[in-house]
Tab-separated table of C-alpha atoms in Angstrom:
chain	number	residue	atom	x	y	z
S	67	MET	CA	35.517	104.481	169.385
S	68	ALA	CA	35.534	106.843	166.416
S	69	PRO	CA	39.828	106.000	164.830
S	70	PRO	CA	42.113	109.114	165.954
S	71	GLY	CA	42.123	110.602	162.382
S	72	ASN	CA	45.866	111.357	160.329
S	73	VAL	CA	48.231	111.828	163.332
S	74	GLU	CA	51.797	112.813	162.743
S	75	ILE	CA	55.123	110.684	164.565
S	76	ASP	CA	57.841	112.696	164.917
S	77	ARG	CA	59.603	110.099	164.993
S	78	SER	CA	59.255	106.256	164.868
S	79	VAL	CA	61.322	103.913	167.477
S	80	THR	CA	61.723	100.083	167.929
S	81	THR	CA	63.122	97.386	169.536
S	82	GLY	CA	66.669	97.336	170.009
S	83	GLU	CA	66.864	101.334	169.898
S	84	THR	CA	67.654	103.857	173.144
S	85	VAL	CA	66.288	107.141	174.173
S	86	THR	CA	68.049	109.786	176.839
S	87	ALA	CA	66.773	111.709	179.214
S	88	GLY	CA	68.869	113.485	181.293
S	89	SER	CA	71.065	110.882	182.439
S	90	LEU	CA	68.825	108.123	182.674
S	91	THR	CA	69.021	105.345	179.572
S	92	ALA	CA	65.972	104.093	178.260
S	93	ASN	CA	65.565	100.460	175.655
S	94	ILE	CA	62.355	100.307	173.459
S	95	LEU	CA	60.660	96.952	173.815
S	96	HIS	CA	58.003	97.210	170.672
S	97	THR	CA	54.957	95.350	172.689
S	98	PRO	CA	52.478	95.485	170.330
S	99	GLY	CA	48.747	94.231	171.454
S	100	HIS	CA	47.458	96.858	173.792
S	101	THR	CA	48.077	99.133	170.397
S	102	GLU	CA	49.825	98.137	167.781
S	103	GLY	CA	52.458	101.084	168.074
S	104	SER	CA	52.860	100.147	172.218
S	105	ILE	CA	55.788	99.787	173.517
S	106	CYS	CA	57.477	100.046	176.743
S	107	LEU	CA	60.677	101.659	178.193
S	108	TYR	CA	62.963	99.194	180.165
S	109	PHE	CA	65.910	100.957	182.545
S	110	PRO	CA	68.187	98.612	182.717
S	111	GLU	CA	70.201	100.434	185.701
S	112	GLN	CA	67.306	101.059	187.587
S	113	GLN	CA	66.098	97.900	187.070
S	114	LYS	CA	62.211	99.238	186.214
S	115	LEU	CA	60.029	99.060	183.449
S	116	ILE	CA	57.690	101.765	182.290
S	117	ALA	CA	55.086	99.660	180.825
S	118	GLY	CA	52.338	102.046	180.579
S	119	ASP	CA	48.942	99.986	179.221
S	120	THR	CA	50.694	97.342	177.804
S	121	LEU	CA	50.972	95.211	182.165
S	122	PHE	CA	48.903	95.914	185.521
S	123	ALA	CA	49.967	94.358	188.935
S	124	GLY	CA	47.432	91.656	188.156
S	125	SER	CA	46.430	91.665	184.761
S	126	ILE	CA	47.360	93.370	181.046
S	127	GLY	CA	45.883	95.786	178.454
S	128	ARG	CA	42.486	96.314	176.659
S	129	THR	CA	43.080	94.688	173.611
S	130	ASP	CA	38.982	95.503	172.017
S	131	LEU	CA	39.706	99.562	171.097
S	132	PRO	CA	41.164	99.610	167.087
S	133	GLY	CA	44.291	98.178	167.009
S	134	GLY	CA	44.156	95.502	170.511
S	135	SER	CA	45.525	92.309	169.536
S	136	MET	CA	44.575	89.658	171.914
S	137	GLN	CA	47.391	87.366	170.571
S	138	ASN	CA	49.811	90.206	170.058
S	139	ILE	CA	50.329	91.250	173.224
S	140	LEU	CA	50.857	87.879	174.812
S	141	ARG	CA	52.759	87.261	172.533
S	142	SER	CA	54.620	90.804	173.259
S	143	LEU	CA	54.438	89.579	176.996
S	144	HIS	CA	55.616	86.093	177.063
S	145	GLY	CA	58.494	86.996	174.561
S	146	THR	CA	59.096	90.214	175.447
S	147	VAL	CA	58.387	91.714	178.996
S	148	LEU	CA	58.356	88.207	180.692
S	149	ALA	CA	62.814	87.766	179.160
S	150	LEU	CA	63.419	90.653	182.294
S	151	PRO	CA	64.664	89.754	185.496
S	152	ASP	CA	62.748	88.766	187.948
S	153	GLU	CA	63.548	91.642	190.553
S	154	THR	CA	61.912	94.205	187.800
S	155	VAL	CA	59.764	97.193	189.080
S	156	VAL	CA	56.715	97.757	186.278
S	157	VAL	CA	55.486	100.971	186.644
S	158	PRO	CA	51.871	100.761	184.873
S	159	GLY	CA	49.568	103.454	183.419
S	160	HIS	CA	47.446	103.065	186.223
S	161	GLY	CA	47.032	101.050	189.200
S	162	SER	CA	50.014	99.660	191.590
S	163	LEU	CA	54.211	99.224	190.608
S	164	THR	CA	54.654	94.957	191.036
S	165	THR	CA	57.590	93.579	189.180
S	166	ILE	CA	58.405	90.609	187.160
S	167	GLY	CA	58.749	88.044	189.162
S	168	GLU	CA	55.684	88.781	191.534
S	169	GLU	CA	53.622	88.787	187.620
S	170	ARG	CA	54.859	85.566	186.570
S	171	GLU	CA	53.799	84.158	189.408
S	172	SER	CA	50.669	85.243	189.903
S	173	ASN	CA	49.014	87.478	187.094
S	174	PRO	CA	46.108	84.514	185.188
S	175	PHE	CA	47.107	85.602	182.043
S	176	LEU	CA	50.442	85.381	182.203
S	177	VAL	CA	50.529	82.281	184.475
S	178	LYS	CA	51.581	79.147	182.428
S	179	SER	CA	49.120	76.206	183.172
């Protein structure tokens, strides 16, 4: 896969910042691994996580593309994503909805042996 070329960024965001759309406010969670600049959006009032390609029901995002890193995605998942409440609904970039609790219990990439 060829690099995307020159990418212009309007504004960088990172953990600790928030973004607002209408009446919704999301916390930015920097979750590198699928790509270097991956983020997830956590909506605490709605207990929802827009995970994109970081976390899926029963799986995690690819790390074999340019900028991907298995070590970084696992660090992001264990250190950031799994810190969210079990009831948090995960909206992945592909596939079915899940929850943090379900993934903590059954996702083979996240279950501690």
